[in-house]
XYZ file of N, CA and C in Angstrom:
522
model
N 77.658 118.640 41.682
C 77.337 117.021 42.578
C 77.842 116.681 43.477
N 78.063 115.219 42.845
C 79.113 114.597 43.060
C 80.076 114.735 43.877
N 80.397 115.750 44.259
C 81.120 115.887 45.550
C 80.771 115.996 46.153
N 79.946 116.826 46.454
C 78.579 117.404 47.865
C 78.172 115.633 47.900
N 77.729 114.476 47.389
C 77.503 113.087 48.277
C 78.287 112.395 48.471
N 80.249 112.455 47.962
C 80.601 112.583 48.832
C 80.566 113.001 49.893
N 80.972 114.132 50.274
C 80.775 114.806 51.526
C 80.421 114.077 52.440
N 78.336 114.067 52.266
C 78.274 113.634 52.519
C 78.083 112.674 53.299
N 78.395 111.544 52.755
C 78.643 110.285 52.651
C 79.820 110.072 53.959
N 80.459 110.567 53.682
C 81.897 110.802 54.235
C 81.014 110.966 56.246
N 81.028 111.979 56.521
C 80.735 112.564 57.398
C 79.601 111.744 58.067
N 78.627 110.968 57.000
C 77.281 109.859 57.623
C 78.720 109.238 58.343
N 79.588 108.557 57.706
C 80.353 107.376 58.264
C 81.129 107.722 59.068
N 81.499 109.382 59.188
C 81.903 109.108 60.153
C 81.386 109.111 62.060
N 80.290 109.386 61.974
C 79.069 109.306 62.559
C 79.443 108.141 63.272
N 78.574 106.951 62.293
C 78.466 105.932 62.754
C 79.866 105.231 62.977
N 81.372 106.048 62.247
C 82.074 105.334 62.826
C 82.808 105.556 64.537
N 82.065 106.686 65.276
C 83.057 107.612 66.030
C 81.330 106.587 66.834
N 79.805 106.997 66.282
C 78.457 106.329 67.457
C 79.409 104.714 67.563
N 80.413 103.637 67.026
C 80.077 102.582 67.454
C 81.401 102.445 68.273
N 82.211 103.481 68.357
C 83.819 102.987 68.456
C 83.511 103.669 70.338
N 82.544 104.816 70.507
C 82.008 104.403 71.620
C 81.267 103.487 72.465
N 80.366 103.105 71.708
C 79.526 102.205 72.355
C 80.500 100.758 72.368
N 81.825 100.462 71.946
C 82.520 99.574 72.103
C 83.545 99.899 73.411
N 83.614 101.352 73.608
C 84.359 101.728 74.563
C 84.080 101.883 75.847
N 82.424 102.414 76.111
C 81.796 102.326 77.117
C 81.226 100.543 77.228
N 80.693 99.754 76.843
C 80.794 98.785 77.163
C 82.571 97.151 77.850
N 82.775 98.045 77.046
C 84.567 97.938 77.372
C 85.788 98.753 78.704
N 84.828 99.071 78.976
C 84.947 100.365 80.465
C 84.075 99.552 81.154
N 82.284 99.514 81.436
C 81.706 99.586 82.759
C 82.433 98.528 83.876
N 82.232 99.293 85.032
C 82.449 98.054 85.960
C 81.070 97.053 85.724
N 82.100 95.761 85.496
C 80.457 94.166 85.488
C 81.301 93.905 86.840
N 81.987 93.934 87.295
C 81.739 93.099 88.951
C 81.058 93.588 89.174
N 81.028 92.154 90.239
C 79.544 92.128 90.624
C 79.762 92.853 92.403
N 78.943 93.716 93.301
C 78.944 93.944 94.266
C 79.390 93.202 95.028
N 78.837 92.458 94.781
C 78.762 91.568 96.641
C 78.950 90.687 96.057
N 80.381 90.314 96.742
C 80.870 88.737 96.107
C 81.056 87.465 97.438
N 80.919 86.421 96.728
C 80.423 85.604 97.676
C 81.950 85.030 99.057
N 81.750 85.123 100.322
C 82.190 85.185 101.582
C 81.998 86.238 102.058
N 81.591 87.187 101.499
C 81.693 88.956 101.976
C 80.369 89.726 102.482
N 80.991 89.832 103.750
C 79.287 89.643 104.317
C 78.049 90.987 103.277
N 76.834 90.291 103.330
C 75.800 91.072 102.335
C 75.157 92.541 103.054
N 75.121 93.134 101.847
C 74.989 94.585 102.229
C 73.384 94.942 103.446
N 73.372 95.718 103.946
C 72.322 95.626 104.857
C 71.136 95.946 104.567
N 70.037 96.595 104.356
C 68.853 97.047 103.915
C 67.763 96.812 104.119
N 67.018 97.892 104.465
C 65.571 97.438 105.074
C 64.284 98.037 104.057
N 63.434 96.931 103.576
C 62.337 97.553 102.847
C 60.623 97.054 103.205
N 60.060 97.469 102.919
C 58.572 97.684 103.261
C 58.137 96.315 102.733
N 57.588 94.847 102.639
C 56.268 94.401 101.712
C 55.621 95.240 101.066
N 54.527 94.093 101.295
C 53.612 94.159 100.164
C 51.765 94.298 101.565
N 52.857 94.144 102.754
C 51.573 94.097 103.874
C 51.773 95.141 104.627
N 53.421 96.354 104.410
C 53.059 97.179 105.211
C 55.016 96.931 106.519
N 54.588 96.293 106.851
C 55.554 95.140 107.103
C 57.762 95.539 107.125
N 57.999 95.891 107.703
C 59.235 96.955 107.432
C 60.133 95.119 107.836
N 61.102 95.071 106.577
C 62.327 94.628 106.876
C 63.743 94.317 106.324
N 63.974 94.076 107.404
C 65.661 95.136 107.538
C 66.715 93.113 108.161
N 67.290 93.032 107.336
C 68.344 92.237 106.781
C 68.836 91.371 107.494
N 69.497 92.795 108.421
C 70.195 92.229 109.595
C 69.068 91.319 110.571
N 68.462 91.857 111.217
C 67.432 91.676 111.630
C 66.709 89.698 111.715
N 67.496 88.768 110.323
C 67.174 87.744 110.602
C 69.336 87.144 110.200
N 69.411 87.940 110.491
C 71.284 86.305 111.412
C 70.517 85.220 112.000
N 71.006 84.829 112.222
C 71.138 83.012 113.299
C 70.122 82.561 112.009
N 69.948 82.988 110.758
C 69.069 82.301 110.341
C 68.874 82.901 108.718
N 69.415 82.176 107.755
C 69.718 81.744 106.122
C 69.046 82.946 105.574
N 69.461 83.201 104.547
C 67.492 84.029 103.699
C 68.747 83.609 102.864
N 67.668 83.773 101.576
C 67.370 83.563 100.662
C 66.920 84.494 99.460
N 67.483 85.358 99.114
C 66.572 86.782 98.573
C 67.616 86.324 97.191
N 66.206 86.617 96.839
C 65.617 87.361 94.932
C 65.390 88.595 94.546
N 66.051 88.736 93.390
C 65.543 89.940 93.070
C 64.746 89.391 91.687
N 63.849 90.542 91.436
C 62.951 89.093 90.058
C 62.468 90.668 89.624
N 60.848 90.524 88.696
C 60.342 91.246 88.397
C 59.423 90.533 87.785
N 57.840 90.981 87.569
C 56.798 90.577 86.904
C 56.581 90.575 85.539
N 58.085 90.960 84.820
C 58.118 90.644 83.988
C 58.875 89.925 82.752
N 59.244 89.247 83.557
C 60.625 88.095 83.672
C 59.877 86.858 82.955
N 59.873 85.934 82.225
C 59.982 84.691 82.022
C 60.486 83.525 82.932
N 61.768 83.601 83.228
C 62.018 82.897 84.292
C 61.679 83.528 85.448
N 61.495 84.045 86.113
C 60.517 84.525 87.281
C 59.648 84.184 87.623
N 59.092 84.174 86.278
C 57.558 83.714 86.989
C 57.752 81.958 87.021
N 58.987 80.979 85.716
C 58.461 80.494 86.319
C 59.280 79.432 88.126
N 59.802 80.272 87.734
C 60.932 79.950 89.465
C 59.945 80.125 89.973
N 58.790 81.503 91.302
C 58.276 82.453 91.854
C 57.387 80.481 91.830
N 56.893 79.535 91.827
C 56.760 78.480 92.246
C 57.001 78.119 93.456
N 58.154 77.319 92.046
C 59.714 76.944 93.286
C 59.638 77.588 94.392
N 59.966 78.217 94.388
C 59.741 79.046 95.550
C 60.017 78.741 96.748
N 58.208 79.012 96.319
C 57.095 79.640 97.158
C 56.426 77.924 97.703
N 57.220 77.043 96.743
C 56.852 75.642 97.840
C 58.017 75.900 98.524
N 58.864 75.545 98.174
C 60.603 75.187 98.825
C 60.343 76.074 100.490
N 59.606 77.438 100.837
C 59.687 78.339 101.122
C 58.671 77.331 102.245
N 57.684 77.030 102.161
C 56.857 76.132 102.980
C 58.002 75.212 103.923
N 58.419 74.581 102.524
C 58.987 73.423 103.643
C 60.727 73.983 104.311
N 61.031 75.062 104.864
C 62.154 75.262 104.595
C 61.785 76.312 106.196
N 60.641 77.000 105.782
C 59.967 78.420 106.422
C 60.692 78.046 108.247
N 59.805 76.895 109.045
C 60.496 76.595 110.553
C 61.428 75.685 109.974
N 62.420 76.204 109.356
C 64.058 75.155 109.746
C 65.412 75.930 110.026
N 65.187 77.509 109.605
C 65.923 78.714 110.236
C 65.659 79.160 108.434
N 64.743 78.950 107.477
C 65.317 79.826 106.354
C 64.450 80.404 106.007
N 64.666 81.233 105.556
C 63.303 82.369 105.193
C 64.115 82.720 104.074
N 62.959 83.626 103.217
C 62.959 84.489 102.014
C 62.903 86.112 101.965
N 63.179 85.932 101.197
C 63.560 87.508 100.941
C 62.977 87.961 99.487
N 61.833 88.319 98.832
C 62.331 88.480 97.787
C 61.967 89.893 97.119
N 62.355 90.261 96.394
C 62.547 92.277 96.221
C 62.547 92.073 94.447
N 61.636 93.007 94.443
C 60.617 93.052 92.666
C 61.792 94.588 92.883
N 62.061 94.739 91.490
C 62.194 95.750 91.160
C 61.512 96.877 90.563
N 61.157 98.048 91.285
C 60.835 98.909 90.294
C 59.377 98.908 90.202
N 58.562 98.756 90.582
C 57.260 98.585 89.971
C 56.941 98.340 90.907
N 54.676 98.340 89.802
C 53.715 99.214 91.042
C 53.407 98.291 91.851
N 52.584 98.720 92.632
C 52.210 97.394 94.594
C 51.595 96.587 92.820
N 50.163 97.557 92.566
C 49.168 97.183 91.909
C 50.139 95.608 91.355
N 51.122 95.806 90.385
C 51.165 94.715 88.552
C 52.006 93.926 90.175
N 52.361 94.387 91.179
C 53.218 93.192 92.156
C 51.944 91.926 92.995
N 51.063 92.967 93.104
C 49.919 91.583 94.223
C 49.340 91.821 92.860
N 49.302 91.698 92.155
C 48.366 91.089 90.935
C 49.380 89.594 91.275
N 50.031 89.234 90.992
C 51.677 88.720 90.072
C 51.898 87.885 91.550
N 51.761 88.229 92.546
C 51.574 87.360 94.024
C 50.092 87.299 94.053
N 48.920 88.060 93.804
C 48.067 86.325 94.107
C 47.651 85.488 93.024
N 48.233 85.601 91.587
C 47.702 84.785 90.640
C 48.934 83.547 91.283
N 49.793 83.443 91.060
C 51.247 82.390 91.591
C 50.763 82.194 93.528
N 49.385 82.695 94.268
C 49.939 82.409 95.737
C 51.324 82.757 96.055
N 51.133 82.961 96.441
C 52.672 83.303 96.299
C 52.528 83.891 98.752
N 52.970 83.108 99.572
C 53.495 83.398 100.878
C 54.755 84.080 101.817
N 55.801 84.132 101.021
C 56.883 84.912 101.512
C 57.014 86.425 101.757
N 57.617 86.844 101.799
C 57.298 88.145 102.073
C 57.979 89.103 100.424
N 56.989 90.018 99.668
C 57.669 90.461 98.788
C 58.048 91.684 98.931
N 58.585 92.421 98.349
C 59.294 93.918 99.276
C 59.843 94.983 97.364
N 59.222 95.691 97.581
C 59.385 96.040 95.962
C 60.667 97.310 96.162
N 61.820 97.396 95.752
C 62.586 98.181 94.627
C 63.154 99.719 94.163
N 62.011 100.150 94.826
C 60.767 101.377 94.163
C 62.728 102.012 93.428
N 63.726 102.224 94.072
C 63.642 103.632 93.587
C 65.910 102.848 93.589
N 65.814 101.332 93.411
C 66.777 100.502 93.220
C 67.531 100.784 93.765
N 67.777 100.572 94.888
C 68.841 101.462 95.597
C 69.742 99.949 96.585
N 69.335 98.916 96.388
C 69.107 97.710 96.778
C 70.133 96.829 95.800
N 69.694 97.024 94.548
C 69.648 96.902 93.202
C 71.108 97.227 93.647
N 71.398 97.825 93.278
C 72.389 98.869 92.696
C 73.677 98.653 94.466
N 73.200 98.238 95.381
C 73.519 97.933 96.175
C 74.806 96.544 95.643
N 73.411 95.035 95.391
C 74.199 93.937 95.380
C 73.993 94.171 93.560
N 74.372 95.221 92.818
C 75.012 94.533 92.055
C 74.949 93.794 90.321
N 73.078 94.263 90.438
C 72.453 92.999 90.371
C 71.405 93.518 88.760
N 72.191 92.422 88.095
C 72.449 92.426 86.220
C 72.487 90.979 85.389
N 71.539 90.641 85.466
C 70.103 90.351 85.048
C 68.914 89.915 85.964
N 68.214 89.728 85.433
C 67.263 89.639 86.821
C 66.569 87.937 85.870
N 66.464 87.116 86.952
C 66.415 87.050 88.227
C 67.729 86.512 88.624
N 67.764 87.827 90.286
C 69.754 87.420 90.545
C 69.258 86.756 91.950
N 69.597 86.064 92.539
C 69.432 85.578 93.815
C 71.050 85.042 94.630
N 70.809 85.639 96.126
C 71.747 85.872 97.020
C 70.995 84.731 97.699
N 72.465 83.236 98.591
C 72.226 83.199 99.925
C 72.914 83.501 100.447
N 72.257 83.063 101.577
C 72.874 84.268 102.810
C 72.611 83.398 103.415
N 74.365 82.710 104.878
C 74.048 81.869 105.344
C 73.258 82.701 107.413
N 73.450 81.341 108.520
C 73.433 82.852 109.619
C 74.367 84.073 109.729
N 74.956 84.020 109.974
C 75.852 85.074 110.086
C 76.445 86.391 108.799
N 75.292 86.176 108.116
C 74.880 87.512 107.396
C 75.964 87.294 105.892
N 77.001 86.553 105.970
C 78.002 86.448 104.640
C 77.457 85.569 103.868
N 77.438 85.829 102.463
C 77.104 85.339 100.577
C 77.824 84.273 100.797
N 76.953 83.036 100.630
C 77.658 81.828 100.732
C 77.526 81.109 98.622
N 76.360 82.464 98.198
C 76.792 81.932 96.585
C 75.321 83.359 96.138
N 76.254 83.253 94.915
C 75.627 84.620 93.885
C 74.727 82.978 92.827
N 73.639 83.062 92.685
C 73.199 82.392 91.332
C 71.962 83.907 90.276
N 71.972 83.935 89.043
C 71.792 84.272 87.954
C 70.946 83.671 86.656
N 69.865 83.679 87.034
C 69.606 83.343 85.543
C 67.752 81.798 86.101
N 67.853 81.234 85.698
C 66.185 80.288 86.735
C 66.714 79.588 87.563
N 66.249 78.548 88.238
C 65.957 78.158 88.630
C 65.270 77.857 88.316
N 65.824 76.133 89.085
C 65.043 74.634 89.588
C 64.351 73.969 90.331
N 62.803 73.204 90.253
C 62.102 73.128 91.972
C 64.074 72.020 92.411
N 63.955 72.068 92.087
C 65.681 70.582 92.740
C 67.202 71.760 93.340
N 66.829 73.411 92.555
C 67.954 73.967 92.769
C 67.453 75.045 93.911
N 66.783 75.258 94.225
C 65.789 76.170 95.247
C 65.845 75.275 96.385
N 65.519 73.615 96.444
C 65.344 72.734 97.092
C 67.117 73.253 97.775
N 67.837 72.793 97.070
C 69.511 72.228 97.094
C 69.951 73.854 97.963
N 70.183 74.463 97.300
C 70.333 76.055 97.909
C 69.754 76.428 99.203
N 68.106 75.794 99.089
C 67.730 76.574 101.023
C 68.422 75.531 101.607
N 68.961 73.950 101.283
C 68.920 73.159 101.772
C 70.752 73.939 102.668
N 71.757 74.373 100.966
C 72.802 74.940 101.878
C 72.321 76.533 102.950
N 71.549 76.809 102.972
C 72.178 77.787 103.977
C 70.976 77.531 104.788
N 70.118 76.455 105.550
C 69.836 76.886 106.565
C 70.413 76.389 107.350
N 70.794 76.649 109.048
C 71.888 76.996 109.763
C 71.331 75.445 110.486
């Protein structure tokens, strides 16, 4: 009986050890490098906004683009959206555009969120995470500042204050 218990404990310990080893291996070997670096051309994409209008990033050449990736479930996203909207009102006529990309949520959720926060900039849904993958986004929220030539001038992940949003928009103003 004791020998059988010892064998079972040994097997369980080996399985747990293998799981820990695999987890360490998977985390240490995964590509954590940001796919789009500062100074590189921002990957072009086409997404449709909540009003049915198509937005191609390259169509905004000559203007600064504040490209924000977010989710309705994300607390920092909820806090920064009003700031982005306020600054959008200040900078939209100065050559700075906001393109807001929700990651894989339903139109109903995104529309309710936009109505609740009275957002006025274009909001698109990356339904298959294609744009998110192209930009190497992880975690949310993530923001790329793209200059008038289509180059990434800054990448920011995490919550932004209104002051930060203003400074970022000033940085990409043509």
